[in-house]
Coordinates of C-alpha atoms in Angstrom, one line a residue:
Y1 CA 16.1 -13.9 -58.3
I2 CA 15.6 -16.0 -55.2
A3 CA 15.7 -19.2 -57.3
T4 CA 19.0 -18.1 -59.0
T5 CA 20.5 -17.2 -55.6
V6 CA 19.6 -20.5 -54.0
S7 CA 20.9 -22.4 -57.0
T8 CA 24.2 -20.6 -57.0
I9 CA 24.7 -21.2 -53.2
R10 CA 24.0 -24.9 -53.7
L11 CA 26.5 -25.2 -56.5
L12 CA 29.2 -23.4 -54.5
R13 CA 28.6 -25.3 -51.4
S14 CA 28.5 -28.6 -53.2
G15 CA 31.9 -27.8 -54.8
Q16 CA 33.3 -27.1 -51.4
A17 CA 31.9 -30.2 -49.8
H18 CA 32.8 -32.4 -52.8
Y19 CA 29.3 -33.9 -52.9
D20 CA 25.8 -32.8 -54.0
I21 CA 24.4 -31.2 -50.8
A22 CA 20.9 -31.0 -52.4
P23 CA 20.3 -34.2 -54.4
A24 CA 17.1 -34.3 -56.5
R25 CA 16.0 -37.5 -54.8
E26 CA 15.8 -35.8 -51.4
N27 CA 14.7 -32.4 -52.5
T28 CA 12.3 -33.2 -55.4
A29 CA 11.4 -36.9 -55.5
R30 CA 10.8 -37.4 -51.8
P31 CA 8.5 -34.4 -51.2
A32 CA 6.5 -35.3 -54.4
M33 CA 6.1 -38.9 -53.1
L34 CA 4.9 -37.7 -49.7
L35 CA 2.4 -35.4 -51.3
E36 CA 1.0 -38.2 -53.3
M37 CA 0.7 -40.3 -50.1
R38 CA -1.2 -37.6 -48.4
R39 CA -3.6 -37.3 -51.3
A40 CA -4.2 -41.0 -51.3
A41 CA -4.8 -41.1 -47.6
G42 CA -7.6 -38.6 -47.9
P43 CA -8.5 -35.7 -45.6
V44 CA -6.8 -35.6 -42.2
A45 CA -8.8 -36.0 -39.0
A46 CA -10.4 -32.9 -37.7
R47 CA -8.4 -31.0 -35.1
R48 CA -9.8 -31.3 -31.5
E49 CA -11.9 -28.3 -30.6
G50 CA -10.0 -27.6 -27.4
R51 CA -12.8 -25.5 -25.8
G52 CA -12.1 -23.7 -22.6
F53 CA -14.3 -23.1 -19.5
R54 CA -15.7 -19.6 -19.5
A55 CA -17.0 -17.7 -16.4
R56 CA -20.6 -18.4 -17.6
D57 CA -19.8 -22.2 -17.6
F58 CA -18.7 -22.0 -14.0
A59 CA -21.9 -20.3 -13.1
T60 CA -23.8 -23.2 -14.6
I61 CA -21.7 -25.8 -12.9
A62 CA -21.9 -24.0 -9.5
S63 CA -25.6 -24.5 -9.3
T64 CA -25.2 -28.3 -8.9
F65 CA -21.6 -28.8 -7.9
D66 CA -21.1 -30.0 -4.3
R67 CA -18.4 -27.9 -2.8
S68 CA -19.1 -28.9 0.8
T69 CA -17.0 -32.1 0.7
R70 CA -13.2 -32.2 0.9
R71 CA -13.1 -33.5 -2.7
G72 CA -15.5 -30.9 -3.9
M73 CA -13.4 -28.2 -2.2
L74 CA -10.3 -29.4 -3.9
E75 CA -11.8 -29.7 -7.4
W76 CA -13.5 -26.3 -7.2
A77 CA -10.2 -24.7 -6.2
V78 CA -8.4 -26.5 -9.0
A79 CA -11.0 -25.3 -11.6
L80 CA -11.3 -21.6 -10.5
G81 CA -7.6 -21.3 -9.5
A82 CA -6.4 -22.7 -12.8
H83 CA -8.8 -20.5 -14.8
S84 CA -7.8 -17.4 -12.9
M85 CA -4.0 -18.1 -13.0
L86 CA -4.1 -19.5 -16.6
L87 CA -2.4 -22.7 -15.3
R88 CA -1.4 -25.7 -17.4
G89 CA -2.4 -29.1 -15.9
G90 CA 1.2 -29.8 -15.0
E91 CA 1.4 -26.5 -13.1
V92 CA -1.6 -27.4 -11.0
G93 CA 0.0 -30.7 -9.9
H94 CA 2.5 -32.8 -11.8
M95 CA 2.9 -34.5 -15.2
Q96 CA 1.5 -38.0 -15.5
R97 CA 4.8 -39.9 -15.6
A98 CA 6.6 -37.7 -13.1
V99 CA 6.6 -37.0 -9.4
F100 CA 5.7 -33.7 -7.7
D101 CA 8.7 -31.4 -7.5
A102 CA 8.4 -29.0 -4.5
A103 CA 11.1 -26.8 -5.9
R104 CA 9.0 -26.0 -9.0
G105 CA 5.4 -26.9 -8.1
I106 CA 2.8 -24.9 -6.3
T107 CA 3.2 -25.6 -2.6
L108 CA 1.9 -24.1 0.6
A109 CA 5.0 -21.9 0.7
S110 CA 4.1 -20.6 -2.8
V111 CA 1.1 -18.8 -1.2
T112 CA 1.7 -15.3 0.2
T113 CA -1.4 -13.7 1.8
R114 CA -1.8 -10.0 1.3
R115 CA -3.5 -7.3 3.3
P116 CA -6.3 -5.2 1.6
E117 CA -5.0 -2.0 0.1
A118 CA -6.0 0.8 -2.2
S119 CA -4.8 -1.1 -5.3
S120 CA -6.9 -4.1 -4.4
R121 CA -10.0 -1.9 -3.9
G122 CA -9.9 -2.6 -0.2
L123 CA -10.4 -6.3 -0.8
P124 CA -8.2 -9.2 0.4
W125 CA -5.8 -10.8 -2.1
V126 CA -3.0 -13.3 -2.4
T127 CA -0.1 -14.0 -4.6
I128 CA 0.8 -17.5 -5.7
D129 CA 4.2 -18.3 -7.1
V130 CA 4.0 -20.2 -10.4
T131 CA 6.9 -21.7 -12.4
A132 CA 6.1 -22.4 -16.0
I133 CA 6.0 -26.2 -16.6
K134 CA 7.6 -25.7 -20.0
D135 CA 10.6 -24.0 -18.5
V136 CA 12.6 -27.2 -18.9
R137 CA 15.9 -25.5 -18.3
A138 CA 14.7 -24.0 -15.0
T139 CA 16.0 -20.6 -16.0
H140 CA 12.9 -18.7 -15.1
R141 CA 12.1 -17.7 -11.6
P142 CA 8.6 -18.3 -10.2
V143 CA 6.1 -15.6 -11.2
P144 CA 3.9 -14.3 -8.4
V145 CA 0.4 -14.4 -9.8
P146 CA -2.2 -12.3 -7.8
I147 CA -5.8 -13.3 -7.1
R148 CA -8.2 -10.9 -5.5
Q149 CA -11.5 -11.5 -3.8
R150 CA -14.2 -10.7 -6.4
V151 CA -16.6 -8.5 -4.4
Q152 CA -16.9 -6.9 -1.0
G153 CA -18.4 -9.3 1.5
G154 CA -18.3 -12.2 -1.0
G155 CA -16.0 -14.7 0.7
D156 CA -17.0 -18.3 0.6
G157 CA -20.6 -17.3 -0.1
D158 CA -19.5 -16.2 -3.6
P159 CA -19.2 -19.5 -5.6
L160 CA -17.4 -17.9 -8.5
C161 CA -14.7 -16.2 -6.5
A162 CA -11.3 -17.9 -7.3
Y163 CA -9.7 -16.2 -4.3
S164 CA -12.2 -17.7 -1.9
A165 CA -12.0 -21.2 -3.5
V166 CA -8.2 -21.3 -3.4
M167 CA -7.9 -19.8 0.1
R168 CA -10.5 -22.2 1.5
L169 CA -8.3 -25.1 0.2
Y170 CA -5.2 -23.4 1.5
R171 CA -6.6 -23.1 5.1
Q172 CA -7.6 -26.8 4.9
R173 CA -4.2 -27.9 3.7
C174 CA -2.5 -25.8 6.5
A175 CA -4.7 -27.6 9.0
E176 CA -3.7 -31.0 7.5
V177 CA 0.0 -30.3 7.5
P178 CA 1.4 -29.1 10.8
Q179 CA 3.9 -26.3 11.3
C180 CA 7.5 -27.0 12.2
A181 CA 8.2 -27.4 15.9
G182 CA 10.8 -24.7 16.1
P183 CA 10.7 -21.1 14.8
C184 CA 10.5 -21.6 11.1
V185 CA 10.4 -18.5 8.8
W186 CA 8.9 -20.6 6.1
C187 CA 5.7 -21.9 7.7
R188 CA 5.2 -19.1 10.2
R189 CA 5.1 -16.1 8.0
A190 CA 2.9 -13.2 8.8
A191 CA 0.4 -11.9 6.3
G192 CA 2.2 -10.0 3.5
A193 CA 5.7 -11.3 4.5
L194 CA 7.7 -12.3 1.5
K195 CA 9.2 -15.7 1.2
P196 CA 12.7 -16.2 2.4
G197 CA 15.4 -16.6 -0.3
G198 CA 16.3 -20.0 -1.7
Q199 CA 14.4 -23.2 -1.2
P200 CA 12.7 -24.3 2.0
P201 CA 14.5 -27.0 4.1
V202 CA 13.3 -30.5 3.4
S203 CA 12.5 -30.8 7.1
C204 CA 9.7 -28.2 6.7
A205 CA 6.7 -30.4 5.7
R206 CA 4.3 -27.5 5.3
A207 CA 6.5 -25.5 3.1
N208 CA 7.1 -28.4 0.7
A209 CA 3.5 -29.7 0.8
P210 CA 1.5 -29.3 -2.5
L211 CA -1.4 -26.9 -2.4
F212 CA -3.6 -28.8 -4.8
A213 CA -3.6 -32.2 -3.0
G214 CA -6.1 -34.8 -1.8
T215 CA -6.6 -36.1 1.7
D216 CA -3.6 -38.4 1.2
G217 CA -1.4 -35.3 0.7
R218 CA -0.4 -36.2 -2.8
A219 CA -0.5 -33.7 -5.6
L220 CA -2.9 -34.3 -8.5
S221 CA -1.6 -35.7 -11.8
T222 CA -2.5 -34.3 -15.2
A223 CA -4.7 -37.3 -15.8
A224 CA -6.7 -36.5 -12.6
I225 CA -7.0 -32.9 -13.5
K226 CA -8.2 -33.7 -17.0
E227 CA -10.8 -36.0 -15.5
I228 CA -12.1 -33.2 -13.3
G229 CA -12.5 -31.1 -16.5
K230 CA -14.4 -33.8 -18.3
R231 CA -16.8 -34.3 -15.4
M232 CA -17.4 -30.6 -15.1
A233 CA -17.9 -30.3 -18.9
R234 CA -20.8 -32.8 -18.6
M235 CA -22.3 -30.6 -15.9
A236 CA -21.9 -27.5 -18.1
G237 CA -23.4 -29.2 -21.2
I238 CA -20.1 -29.2 -23.1
P239 CA -19.1 -32.4 -25.0
E240 CA -16.3 -34.2 -23.2
D241 CA -14.3 -34.6 -26.4
A242 CA -14.3 -30.8 -26.8
V243 CA -12.1 -30.2 -23.8
A244 CA -8.5 -31.1 -23.0
G245 CA -6.0 -30.5 -20.2
R246 CA -5.6 -26.9 -21.2
L247 CA -9.3 -26.0 -20.9
W248 CA -8.8 -23.8 -17.8
R249 CA -6.0 -21.9 -19.5
V250 CA -7.9 -21.4 -22.7
G251 CA -11.1 -20.2 -20.9
G252 CA -9.2 -17.9 -18.6
A253 CA -7.3 -16.3 -21.5
T254 CA -10.5 -15.9 -23.5
D255 CA -12.3 -14.3 -20.6
L256 CA -9.4 -11.9 -20.0
R257 CA -9.5 -10.7 -23.6
D258 CA -13.3 -10.5 -23.6
T259 CA -13.2 -8.3 -20.4
L260 CA -10.1 -6.1 -21.2
G261 CA -10.3 -5.9 -25.0
M262 CA -7.7 -6.9 -27.6
G263 CA -4.9 -4.5 -26.6
E264 CA -4.8 -4.5 -22.8
G265 CA -6.1 -8.1 -22.8
A266 CA -3.4 -9.4 -25.0
A267 CA -0.7 -7.9 -22.8
M268 CA -2.3 -9.2 -19.6
I269 CA -2.7 -12.7 -21.1
K270 CA 0.9 -12.9 -22.0
E271 CA 2.1 -11.7 -18.6
R272 CA -0.3 -13.6 -16.5
G273 CA 0.0 -16.8 -18.5
R274 CA 3.8 -16.7 -18.4
W275 CA 4.3 -16.8 -22.1
A276 CA 7.6 -15.7 -23.5
S277 CA 6.3 -15.6 -27.1
D278 CA 3.1 -14.5 -29.0
I279 CA 1.8 -18.1 -28.8
A280 CA -0.4 -16.7 -26.0
F281 CA -2.7 -15.2 -28.5
V282 CA -3.5 -18.6 -30.0
Y283 CA -5.0 -19.7 -26.6
A284 CA -7.6 -16.9 -26.5
R285 CA -10.4 -18.1 -28.7
A286 CA -12.0 -15.9 -31.3
L287 CA -15.0 -14.0 -30.0
I288 CA -18.1 -13.4 -32.1
G289 CA -18.5 -9.7 -31.0
Q290 CA -14.9 -8.8 -31.7

């Protein structure tokens, strides 16, 4: 029935167009030729594993990773922050052949500190505004992603606390980038105060400064972020070629599903990862137990 319907539509449309809209050379000969070429070429190369960093991998890395230096502080904040917020490499910093865009990247103004409350179990927390790097039309507004301190009294003494790692870098970056001289509502916000509407003025250096930046104040590129991942992979005993730029996003999504289960976990992954489609479920790797 389907074949007859399609054939009839082709005949009618070809009559209207006064030419064969589905010539056999293009619709039969060419696919057959490509099929033979693929057979002659043999099996395709194996797809890269694309493994993600799980929480247990961070526990292994933390035992030998030096977080006392400025570089170590940055790289640990990148790793735990990207894992917690399900960030792509370009959302941590900027794409390799591009420059950092303060209007879309994570800046110091993207961070809003929050006071402890009942919903945070009395623990301090923070929201960080994230704009999806794949939102090429810039139609989506930044999504405030919350990060809460893991345990009571943990702070910087808890090496696996993403909140502590990110806030330690945030305080360092605030010390490196001075506030505006005058009363600026962007860089002098009180804890819990929402960001003003619109974009910060260009004159406000702190508001436009990237959060994940080195001592030179420049945001990290995707290549630099990938290199951090490869170095940490060696420390965790993971083959370098098994990780890619999305390793934090993959591991974070998998940990969420492992912790919350298939139903609630899937919804949280989609929301927290800023996915508009069900492609989010591809990122969460299959778990043996489930």
